[in-house]
Structures are given as structure tokens and as C-alpha cells.
Coordinates of C-alpha atoms and ligand atoms in Angstrom, one line a residue:
X1 CA -29.1 52.3 139.1
X2 CA -31.5 53.1 135.5
X3 CA -28.6 53.3 132.6
X4 CA -29.7 53.6 128.6
X5 CA -28.8 51.0 126.7
X6 CA -27.6 51.3 122.9
X7 CA -28.8 47.5 122.4
X8 CA -32.9 48.2 123.9
X9 CA -33.1 52.0 123.1
X10 CA -34.5 51.9 127.1
X11 CA -33.2 53.0 130.1
X12 CA -33.1 49.5 132.2
X13 CA -32.4 49.4 136.0
X14 CA -28.5 48.8 135.1
X15 CA -27.8 44.1 137.6
X16 CA -24.5 43.3 138.1
X17 CA -23.2 39.8 136.0
X18 CA -21.7 39.8 139.6
X19 CA -23.0 41.3 143.0
X20 CA -20.7 44.0 144.0
X21 CA -18.9 43.7 140.6
X22 CA -18.5 46.1 137.3
X23 CA -17.0 45.0 134.4
X24 CA -16.2 47.7 132.3
X25 CA -14.4 48.6 128.5
X26 CA -14.2 51.9 127.0
X27 CA -13.2 51.6 123.6
X28 CA -9.7 54.2 123.3
X29 CA -8.6 56.5 121.6
X30 CA -5.5 55.5 118.6
X31 CA -2.6 56.8 118.9
X32 CA -0.9 58.9 115.8
X33 CA -1.6 62.1 117.1
X34 CA -2.3 64.3 120.4
X35 CA -6.2 64.0 121.1
X36 CA -8.9 66.2 120.5
X37 CA -11.3 66.9 123.1
X38 CA -13.8 64.7 121.0
X39 CA -11.8 61.9 122.6
X40 CA -11.4 63.5 125.5
X41 CA -15.8 63.5 126.1
X42 CA -15.4 59.2 126.4
X43 CA -12.9 59.7 128.7
X44 CA -14.6 61.9 130.8
X45 CA -17.8 61.0 131.2
X46 CA -16.6 56.7 131.2
X47 CA -14.4 58.3 134.1
X48 CA -17.5 59.5 136.4
X49 CA -19.4 57.0 135.4
X50 CA -17.0 54.2 137.0
X51 CA -16.1 57.0 139.5
X52 CA -19.9 56.7 140.8
X53 CA -20.1 53.3 140.9
X54 CA -17.0 52.9 143.7
X55 CA -18.9 55.4 144.8
X56 CA -22.1 53.0 145.3
X57 CA -19.7 51.2 146.3
X58 CA -19.4 48.7 143.7
X59 CA -15.8 46.9 142.5
X60 CA -14.9 48.5 138.8
X61 CA -12.8 46.7 136.5
X62 CA -11.9 49.0 133.9
X63 CA -9.8 48.0 131.2
X64 CA -9.1 51.0 128.1
X65 CA -7.1 50.0 125.2
X66 CA -4.7 51.9 123.2
X67 CA -4.8 50.9 119.1
X68 CA -1.0 51.3 118.4
X69 CA -1.4 49.9 115.3
X70 CA -3.8 51.4 112.5
X71 CA -3.1 53.1 109.2
X72 CA -2.6 56.6 109.9
X73 CA 0.5 55.4 112.6
X74 CA 1.6 53.9 109.6
X75 CA 1.6 56.7 107.9
X76 CA 2.7 58.7 110.7
X77 CA 5.6 57.0 111.2
X78 CA 7.0 56.6 107.4
X79 CA 6.4 61.0 106.8
X80 CA 8.9 60.7 109.8
X81 CA 11.1 57.5 109.7
X82 CA 10.6 55.8 112.5
X83 CA 8.9 52.1 113.9
X84 CA 4.9 52.6 114.4
X85 CA 6.1 51.6 117.7
X86 CA 7.8 54.9 118.0
X87 CA 4.8 57.6 117.3
X88 CA 2.5 55.2 118.9
X89 CA 4.5 55.3 122.2
X90 CA 5.1 59.0 121.9
X91 CA 1.1 59.0 121.3
X92 CA 0.6 57.2 124.4
X93 CA 2.5 59.5 126.6
X94 CA 0.9 62.7 126.3
X95 CA -3.0 60.9 126.1
X96 CA -1.7 59.4 129.7
X97 CA -0.6 62.9 130.4
X98 CA -3.8 64.6 129.5
X99 CA -5.4 62.7 130.7
X100 CA -4.1 63.1 134.0
X101 CA -5.2 66.7 134.5
X102 CA -8.3 66.2 133.0
X103 CA -8.2 63.7 136.4
X104 CA -9.5 60.9 134.5
X105 CA -7.9 58.1 135.5
X106 CA -6.1 55.7 134.8
X107 CA -7.4 52.7 133.4
X108 CA -7.1 48.6 135.5
X109 CA -5.7 48.1 133.1
X110 CA -5.0 49.8 129.2
X111 CA -3.8 47.0 127.0
X112 CA -2.3 47.5 123.5
X113 CA -2.9 46.2 120.7
X114 CA -0.1 44.9 119.0
X115 CA 0.7 43.0 122.9
X116 CA -2.1 40.7 122.6
X117 CA -1.8 40.0 118.7
X118 CA -1.5 35.9 119.9
X119 CA -5.2 36.6 121.8
X120 CA -6.5 37.4 118.5
X121 CA -4.4 34.9 115.9
X122 CA -6.6 32.2 118.3
X123 CA -9.7 33.9 118.8
X124 CA -9.9 34.7 114.8
X125 CA -8.7 30.4 114.3
X126 CA -11.1 29.8 116.6
X127 CA -13.8 31.3 114.2
X128 CA -12.5 30.0 111.5
X129 CA -13.5 27.2 113.3
X130 CA -16.5 27.6 114.1
X131 CA -17.6 27.6 110.0
X132 CA -17.6 32.1 111.5
X133 CA -14.6 34.0 108.9
X134 CA -12.9 31.6 106.1
X135 CA -9.5 32.6 104.8
X136 CA -9.1 34.9 100.8
X137 CA -6.5 33.6 98.3
X138 CA -4.6 36.2 99.7
X139 CA -4.7 35.3 103.0
X140 CA -6.9 37.9 104.0
X141 CA -9.3 36.6 107.0
X142 CA -12.9 37.9 106.0
X143 CA -16.0 36.8 108.8
X144 CA -18.9 35.6 107.9
X145 CA -21.3 38.9 108.7
X146 CA -24.1 36.5 107.5
X147 CA -23.3 33.6 109.7
X148 CA -24.4 35.6 112.8
X149 CA -28.2 35.9 112.5
X150 CA -27.9 38.7 115.2
X151 CA -25.8 40.9 113.5
X152 CA -27.7 44.2 113.4
X153 CA -29.2 44.0 116.5
X154 CA -27.5 47.2 118.1
X155 CA -27.2 49.9 115.1
X156 CA -30.7 48.3 114.6
X157 CA -30.0 48.0 111.3
X158 CA -31.7 44.9 108.5
X159 CA -28.7 42.8 107.0
X160 CA -30.9 43.2 103.4
X161 CA -30.8 46.9 104.3
X162 CA -27.4 47.1 104.5
X163 CA -26.7 44.5 101.7
X164 CA -29.2 47.1 99.8
X165 CA -29.3 50.0 98.2
X166 CA -26.9 52.0 100.7
X167 CA -24.0 51.7 99.8
X168 CA -23.3 54.6 103.0
X169 CA -23.2 51.7 105.6
X170 CA -21.5 48.5 103.3
X171 CA -18.2 47.6 105.0
X172 CA -15.7 48.2 102.1
X173 CA -15.6 46.7 99.3
X174 CA -13.1 43.6 98.5
X175 CA -13.8 41.6 95.8
X176 CA -12.7 39.4 96.9
X177 CA -15.0 38.6 99.8
X178 CA -18.0 36.1 99.2
X179 CA -21.1 38.9 101.0
X180 CA -19.4 43.0 101.0
X181 CA -20.9 42.9 104.4
X182 CA -18.0 40.5 105.6
X183 CA -15.6 42.5 107.3
X184 CA -11.3 42.0 107.9
X185 CA -9.9 39.6 110.9
X186 CA -6.5 39.5 109.5
X187 CA -4.2 40.7 105.9
X188 CA -1.3 40.4 104.2
X189 CA 0.6 43.1 105.2
X190 CA 1.7 46.6 102.7
X191 CA 5.4 47.6 101.9
X192 CA 6.8 49.3 104.9
X193 CA 4.1 48.0 107.4
X194 CA 4.3 46.3 111.0
X195 CA 3.5 42.5 110.6
X196 CA 4.0 38.7 112.9
X197 CA 3.4 35.6 111.3
X198 CA 0.3 33.7 111.0
X199 CA -0.9 30.4 109.8
X200 CA -2.9 32.2 107.1
X201 CA -0.2 35.2 105.9
X202 CA 2.1 37.7 107.0
X203 CA 0.0 40.4 108.2
X204 CA -2.0 42.6 111.0
X205 CA -4.5 42.0 113.0
X206 CA -8.1 44.3 111.2
X207 CA -9.2 46.9 113.5
X208 CA -12.5 44.9 115.7
X209 CA -11.2 42.2 116.3
X210 CA -8.6 44.0 119.4
X211 CA -11.6 44.7 121.2
X212 CA -13.2 41.2 122.0
X213 CA -9.6 40.1 122.6
X214 CA -8.6 42.2 125.1
X215 CA -12.2 42.5 126.4
X216 CA -12.2 38.9 127.1
X217 CA -9.1 38.1 128.2
X218 CA -8.5 40.3 130.7
X219 CA -12.5 41.3 131.4
X220 CA -14.1 37.8 130.7
X221 CA -16.2 36.5 127.8
X222 CA -19.8 38.2 129.1
X223 CA -18.9 42.2 130.6
X224 CA -21.7 43.6 131.8
X225 CA -20.7 48.0 129.9
X226 CA -19.0 47.8 127.4
X227 CA -18.9 52.4 126.1
X228 CA -17.6 54.1 123.3
X229 CA -18.2 57.6 121.3
X230 CA -21.9 56.7 119.2
X231 CA -20.0 56.6 115.7
X232 CA -18.8 53.3 117.3
X233 CA -22.0 51.8 116.8
X234 CA -21.5 50.8 112.9
X235 CA -19.4 49.0 113.0
X236 CA -16.7 48.6 115.1
X237 CA -19.5 47.2 118.0
X238 CA -21.6 45.8 116.1
X239 CA -18.6 43.6 114.5
X240 CA -17.3 42.9 118.0
X241 CA -20.7 41.7 119.5
X242 CA -20.5 39.2 116.1
X243 CA -16.2 38.6 116.9
X244 CA -17.3 38.0 120.2
X245 CA -20.7 36.2 120.7
X246 CA -19.5 33.7 117.3
X247 CA -16.5 32.8 118.8
X248 CA -17.3 32.4 122.9
X249 CA -20.9 31.3 122.5
X250 CA -22.2 34.0 125.4
X251 CA -23.4 37.1 125.2
X252 CA -20.8 39.2 124.8
X253 CA -21.8 43.1 127.2
X254 CA -25.3 43.2 128.9
X255 CA -25.4 47.3 128.3
X256 CA -24.3 48.9 125.7
X257 CA -23.1 52.6 126.1
X258 CA -22.7 56.1 123.9
X259 CA -21.9 59.7 124.3
X260 CA -23.2 61.6 121.4
X261 CA -20.0 63.5 119.1
X262 CA -18.9 67.0 120.9
X263 CA -19.2 69.7 118.3
X264 CA -17.2 72.8 117.1
X265 CA -20.1 75.9 117.4
X266 CA -21.7 73.8 115.6
X267 CA -20.1 72.1 112.9
X268 CA -18.8 68.4 112.8
X269 CA -15.3 69.3 113.9
X270 CA -11.8 68.7 111.7
X271 CA -9.1 70.1 110.2
X272 CA -9.9 71.5 107.3
X273 CA -12.9 74.0 108.6
X274 CA -9.6 74.5 111.5
X275 CA -12.6 74.4 113.9
X276 CA -10.3 71.8 116.1
X277 CA -8.8 71.0 119.3
X278 CA -6.5 69.2 120.8
X279 CA -6.4 68.9 124.9
X280 CA -3.2 71.2 124.7
X281 CA -4.9 73.3 122.8
X282 CA -7.0 74.1 125.5
X283 CA -5.0 73.6 128.1
X284 CA -2.9 77.0 127.1
X285 CA -5.4 78.6 128.3
X286 CA -7.8 77.1 131.0
X287 CA -7.0 74.4 133.6
X288 CA -8.2 71.2 132.1
X289 CA -10.9 70.6 135.3
X290 CA -13.2 73.5 133.1
X291 CA -12.5 71.8 130.2
X292 CA -14.5 68.9 132.3
X293 CA -16.7 70.2 134.0
X294 CA -18.2 72.2 131.0
X295 CA -18.4 68.2 129.5
X296 CA -20.8 67.3 132.7
X297 CA -22.6 69.8 132.3
X298 CA -24.3 68.7 129.7
X299 CA -26.3 64.8 129.6
X300 CA -23.5 62.2 127.8
X301 CA -25.6 61.4 124.6
X302 CA -26.5 64.9 124.3
X303 CA -24.5 66.1 121.0
X304 CA -22.7 69.4 123.0
X305 CA -21.4 71.9 121.7
X306 CA -18.1 74.0 121.9
X307 CA -18.1 76.9 122.1
X308 CA -16.2 80.4 124.0
X309 CA -19.0 81.1 125.8
X310 CA -19.7 78.0 127.2
X311 CA -16.3 77.5 128.2
X312 CA -16.5 80.8 130.3
X313 CA -19.2 79.8 131.9
X314 CA -18.2 76.3 133.2
X315 CA -14.8 78.4 134.4
X316 CA -17.5 80.6 136.3
X317 CA -19.0 77.9 137.3
X318 CA -16.4 75.6 138.7
X319 CA -14.6 79.1 141.1
X320 CA -18.2 79.4 142.3
X321 CA -18.0 76.2 143.8
X322 CA -14.0 76.6 144.3
X323 CA -14.8 79.6 145.8
X324 CA -17.6 78.2 148.8
X325 CA -15.6 75.0 149.8
X326 CA -11.8 78.9 150.4
X327 CA -15.0 80.0 152.2
X328 CA -15.8 76.8 154.5
X329 CA -12.0 75.8 155.0
X330 CA -11.2 78.8 156.1
X331 CA -14.8 79.8 158.5
X332 CA -14.1 76.1 160.1
X333 CA -10.2 77.2 161.3
X334 CA -11.8 79.9 163.1
X335 CA -15.0 77.9 164.1
X336 CA -15.2 78.6 167.9
X337 CA -18.8 76.7 168.1
X338 CA -18.2 72.7 168.4
X339 CA -22.8 71.2 168.6
X340 CA -24.7 71.9 166.3
X341 CA -27.7 74.5 166.5
X342 CA -31.3 72.9 165.8
X343 CA -31.1 75.5 162.6
X344 CA -27.7 74.1 162.0
X345 CA -29.9 70.4 161.5
X346 CA -32.4 71.5 160.0
X347 CA -31.0 72.6 156.9
X348 CA -28.2 70.0 157.0
X349 CA -31.1 67.6 156.5
X350 CA -32.1 70.0 153.2
X351 CA -28.5 68.9 152.4
X352 CA -29.0 65.5 152.8
X353 CA -32.3 66.5 150.7
X354 CA -29.5 67.3 148.3
X355 CA -27.5 64.6 147.8
X356 CA -30.6 62.3 148.0
X357 CA -31.3 64.5 144.8
X358 CA -27.7 64.7 142.9
X359 CA -27.7 61.0 143.3
X360 CA -31.2 60.2 142.4
X361 CA -29.2 62.2 138.6
X362 CA -26.7 60.2 138.3
X363 CA -28.9 57.3 138.8
X364 CA -31.1 58.1 136.4
X365 CA -28.8 56.6 133.4
X366 CA -26.2 59.9 135.2
X367 CA -27.8 63.3 134.5
X368 CA -24.8 65.1 135.4
X369 CA -26.4 68.1 133.8
X370 CA -29.1 67.9 136.7
X371 CA -26.7 65.9 139.7
X372 CA -24.4 69.7 139.1
X373 CA -28.1 71.6 139.9
X374 CA -28.0 70.3 142.9
X375 CA -24.0 70.9 143.8
X376 CA -25.1 74.6 143.2
X377 CA -28.1 74.4 145.0
X378 CA -25.8 72.5 148.1
X379 CA -23.0 76.0 147.7
X380 CA -25.4 78.2 147.9
X381 CA -27.6 76.5 150.6
X382 CA -23.2 76.4 152.0
X383 CA -23.2 80.6 151.3
X384 CA -26.3 81.5 152.4
X385 CA -26.3 80.1 155.9
X386 CA -22.5 79.3 157.3
X387 CA -20.6 82.8 158.6
X388 CA -18.5 83.7 161.8
X389 CA -20.8 82.6 164.7
X390 CA -21.3 78.7 162.8
X391 CA -20.3 75.4 164.0
X392 CA -17.5 73.7 163.4
X393 CA -19.9 70.1 163.0
X394 CA -22.1 72.5 160.2
X395 CA -18.7 73.5 158.4
X396 CA -17.2 69.9 157.9
X397 CA -20.7 68.1 156.4
X398 CA -20.7 70.3 154.3
X399 CA -17.6 70.6 153.0
X400 CA -17.2 67.1 153.1
X401 CA -20.6 66.7 151.3
X402 CA -19.8 69.5 148.6
X403 CA -16.3 67.6 148.2
X404 CA -17.7 64.0 147.4
X405 CA -20.2 65.6 145.2
X406 CA -17.7 67.2 143.0
X407 CA -15.1 64.2 143.6
X408 CA -17.5 62.0 142.3
X409 CA -17.5 63.9 138.8
X410 CA -13.9 64.6 139.0
X411 CA -14.1 68.0 140.1
X412 CA -10.3 69.0 142.0
X413 CA -12.0 72.2 144.3
X414 CA -10.2 72.2 146.7
X415 CA -6.3 71.9 145.4
X416 CA -4.6 71.8 148.9
X417 CA -5.8 68.6 148.8
X418 CA -3.1 67.9 146.3
X419 CA -0.2 65.4 146.4
X420 CA 2.7 67.2 148.7
X421 CA 6.2 67.9 147.6
X422 CA 7.8 65.0 149.4
X423 CA 5.5 62.6 149.2
X424 CA 6.2 62.5 145.4
X425 CA 10.0 63.0 146.2
X426 CA 9.1 60.1 148.5
X427 CA 7.4 58.1 145.8
X428 CA 10.2 59.1 143.3
X429 CA 13.0 57.9 145.5
X430 CA 11.0 53.8 145.3
X431 CA 10.9 54.6 141.9
X432 CA 14.4 54.7 141.4
X433 CA 15.2 51.8 143.9
X434 CA 12.5 49.6 142.1
X435 CA 14.6 50.3 138.7
X436 CA 18.1 49.8 140.2
X437 CA 16.4 46.5 141.4
X438 CA 15.7 45.8 137.8
X439 CA 11.5 45.5 139.4
X440 CA 10.2 48.1 135.9
X441 CA 7.0 47.0 136.4
X442 CA 7.2 48.4 139.5
X443 CA 8.7 50.8 138.7
X444 CA 6.1 52.2 135.8
X445 CA 3.3 51.8 138.0
X446 CA 4.8 54.8 140.2
X447 CA 5.1 56.9 137.8
X448 CA 1.8 56.2 136.8
X449 CA 0.4 56.7 140.5
X450 CA 1.9 60.1 140.2
X451 CA 0.8 61.0 136.4
X452 CA -2.7 59.8 137.6
X453 CA -2.3 63.1 139.8
X454 CA -1.5 64.8 138.1
X455 CA 3.1 64.0 137.6
X456 CA 5.4 64.2 134.8
X457 CA 8.6 62.8 135.2
X458 CA 11.3 63.1 132.7
X459 CA 14.7 61.2 133.5
X460 CA 17.2 63.4 132.7
X461 CA 20.4 63.0 132.9
X462 CA 20.9 65.2 135.8
X463 CA 18.6 62.7 137.1
X464 CA 14.7 62.5 138.0
X465 CA 12.7 65.5 137.1
X466 CA 9.1 67.1 138.1
X467 CA 6.3 68.2 137.7
X468 CA 2.8 69.3 138.3
X469 CA 0.6 69.0 134.3
Ligands
LIG501 P1 -10.8 57.3 117.9 O1 -9.6 57.5 118.2 O2 -11.1 57.7 117.0 O3 -11.5 55.9 117.8 O4 -11.6 57.9 119.0 C1 -10.9 57.4 120.5 C2 -12.5 57.7 121.4 O5 -13.5 59.6 121.1 C3 -14.2 57.2 120.4 O6 -15.1 56.5 121.4 C4 -14.7 58.0 119.4 O7 -16.4 57.8 119.8 C5 -14.8 59.1 120.7 N1 -14.7 59.9 120.4 C6 -13.9 60.7 118.6 N2 -14.4 62.3 118.2 C7 -15.1 62.7 119.0 C8 -16.6 63.9 119.2 N3 -15.8 64.5 117.5 N4 -17.5 64.1 120.1 C9 -17.2 62.9 121.0 N5 -16.4 61.9 120.8 C10 -15.9 61.3 120.1
LIG502 ZN1 -12.9 49.1 120.6

């Protein structure tokens, strides 16, 4: 399996640190608003990477954070006159609903920045002890960028170029810094901001430190894959590498994967240009499976342009697969023949070839566009050859094949496979029992499990109500 590594700018063979296991960290959203369709791209892309890895038999430990302390969250909280945590909790819940509706599976762990402050204080102290950081007069702690000799290796920037003319690349220029390249690890609180005690000042972390700490805590010092959108390469991921490698004295992530941007009508998405869509906006018009199909119809490292025409094309493409599955199921219910004919055997060999084609595409740096083409060929083979006189074995194998290959892409093409009402009621009863027993972790786990299946619970005065996303 080949993965394009931003670090080496080449496709490299994937060799996990530990055989059979993948440790993967994906930078998650800052939660101050409903997520937009740009944020949805890394979620869908890396969820698909995870699914493919699992299909290949790897055990994937997938960690993705929510940044729940940040200027934008604080600003919104102050506007509404509530605590920052009210805003972040609200939008984490909303984000989880969108993820479920896009069939993005919950991570193994979704850590929150505000719950990992102790680990951040510890790593900052280690960086101070190792002389990779210093405390300014007002208590701000800065990372001493030049002390990390490999700084710039991910974004392929040269330190002196950064220092020189190109001011746009400077990481802001507070005057207490020893060097304009240094970046904040910890900063003093301002009026009306949440803060934590520390040895240096009452304050809060800089943005980059949380990912270094959460990745270390939940996956270990060295991980296989670190991922996010391409805008994160510099400075965020560059700074994460500097912090982690300077503190741990070990290489951080082996493979760095970055998705390209999603634009709208060939322009950068922006509220002021009026070309801005939340995932919720799209859900008003389309099943979010269509959005997922649209995202995967391009390679993740290609820029993708969102337009009404492309969404319609995605809708039609997905429907073609759904209709084919429906048809195969109908034929299977009515099939008389049990065993394969020699002709069918030959066709199934052809189908095997298409699965190989699909796998080859996925193993070439997750080329989902080509993988989808292989699925379409399979659908065509089914549509042209399956009929009233087909054998059960033939129809079953084709159905299974289409289901497996679309499931890896996280596409639901067979609605009847969804969770039944009775199962939902049973899980809700389990959750109520767990809550009664004050086992809130279990109660939350059940709620998340249901959410992952597209079931949203609402605790009302009349009891628990549920609906499908
Ligand atoms: P943020 O909340 O801005 O940190 O973004 C969360 C994730 O969404 C990051 O991985 C970003 O790189 C990614 N992202 C933001 N905007 C876009 C976009 N227009 N296209 C693709 N990815 C994006
Ligand atoms: Zn991050």
C-alpha cells in the first residue's frame, strides 16, 4: 500500500510501526459553529482511509480531537453571555450529528483540549527543561524554534527564508520573543477568558500543543499517520513536529497525509463572498450520502470544486448503485437456481478482477475516484448479466461484492441494512439502566453508538425520544 507522505513529497510503501496495527491522529475542528463542507472533507477522506485499513485486517486506533478552547469560541461565548464550554459542547454535539449523517464513524477517542491541560503543562515543562522553550516576562511560554534543527522539514521551508523577507510566513511577531519564529506554548489569560493555573501564569495553551499531547497520550510517542487539511501543514503540523520531537526525542509521525481544499464555484469558500455552505445546508437538499460520494469522487490530494452540477452527478451516480443493489435483492428473493452455471463462474472471475482493480486504486494513495470507477464496472456487470434465471450463488456473490466495496467507502447503498426500530428501543433501555446505575460512561457510549448509526436521542420531560438523522 502506497501513501503520499508530505514529509518526503513522495509516495511511500506503508509499513506500520507495529505489525497489524495502525496508530492514526487526525486534527479535528474548532467547535464554535456548525461544520462547513470544507471541514467535512478530511472527516470523510480519513474515515475512508481507516475503513480501508480495517478491510485489510489492520487494527486501527483512530484519534481525532475537538479544539474546545480558542479565540473564536471565547468571542461567541461572550456575545451570547455564556461560558465558553456551553458553546463548545453545543457544537461538538452538532458536529457528531453531522458526522453520523455522513456515515463518518466516531474515532476510537475524541479528546478535548480542555480536558488535557495537565498533559500540556507537563510537555511544556519538559520543553523548558530541555531548553527548547523559555518564559517571557509576562508569563508567556514560547517554543524556541531555532533550537529544533529540523524545523521546516514538513513544509519544506528554510528557516532563513522564514526569517527573511517573507513576512506572510512569520508566525506573528509579539515583541517579547527572542526570535520572530518562536511560537506560543502557553499564554496569560485576558479578561473574560477561561484559564488554568500554571507555574508561569494563569492562562491557556497555544493551539499547537494540544495535538502533540493528545497524540502522545492516546497513541504513544511515535505514530503511523498524522493527517488533516493542507492548510495545517504550516505552521500547525510543523509546530507539532517541533514540540513532539524536541520533547520526546523520537520521530513523531511516520506518514503525514493532507487533503487538498474544497472550493465553491472555483473560489475559496468564505462567508463574505456568500459562497459558504454548512453540512446542514446541504442536508436540506440532499441525503448526506450524496455529499460523501461527491467528496470521494475526486482524489483527496486534488482540489475539489463544489457545484450544483457535480452534486447532481454524484446523486445520479449513487442512485445507479442503489438501484442495482435493489434489483439484485429482488432477483435473489425470486431465484430458482441454486448453483452457478459455467457462464456465471466466468463472470464472477471478471468480478474478482474488478475487486483487484478497486484494491489497486485504493492502495495507490487511496485513489477513491478510480475505486469508484471499478464499482461502476461491477454494477454494469451485474445490470447486464443478472436476470430472472440467474442462480442464487451468482446473485449473492455480486451483492456481497458491491456491499463490501461500497462499505469501505462508507457509502450506504442498502438502506434495509440499517438498524431496526426494535434494536434502537433495546439500546435506549440499556442506556436508561446504565444512567440509573450512574454508569454515565456506558450511557454515553450507547448514545454515541446510536449516533454512529444515524440515530439521534433527545432527553425530554416525557422521556427519551429518538429520530433518524
Ligand atoms: P478548522 O476547524 O479550521 O481547524 O478545520 C478543521 C479541518 O478542516 C482541518 O483539517 C482543516 O484543514 C480542514 N478544512 C478547513 N477548510 C477546508 C476546506 N475548504 N477544504 C478542505 N479542508 C478544509
Ligand atoms: Zn492538530
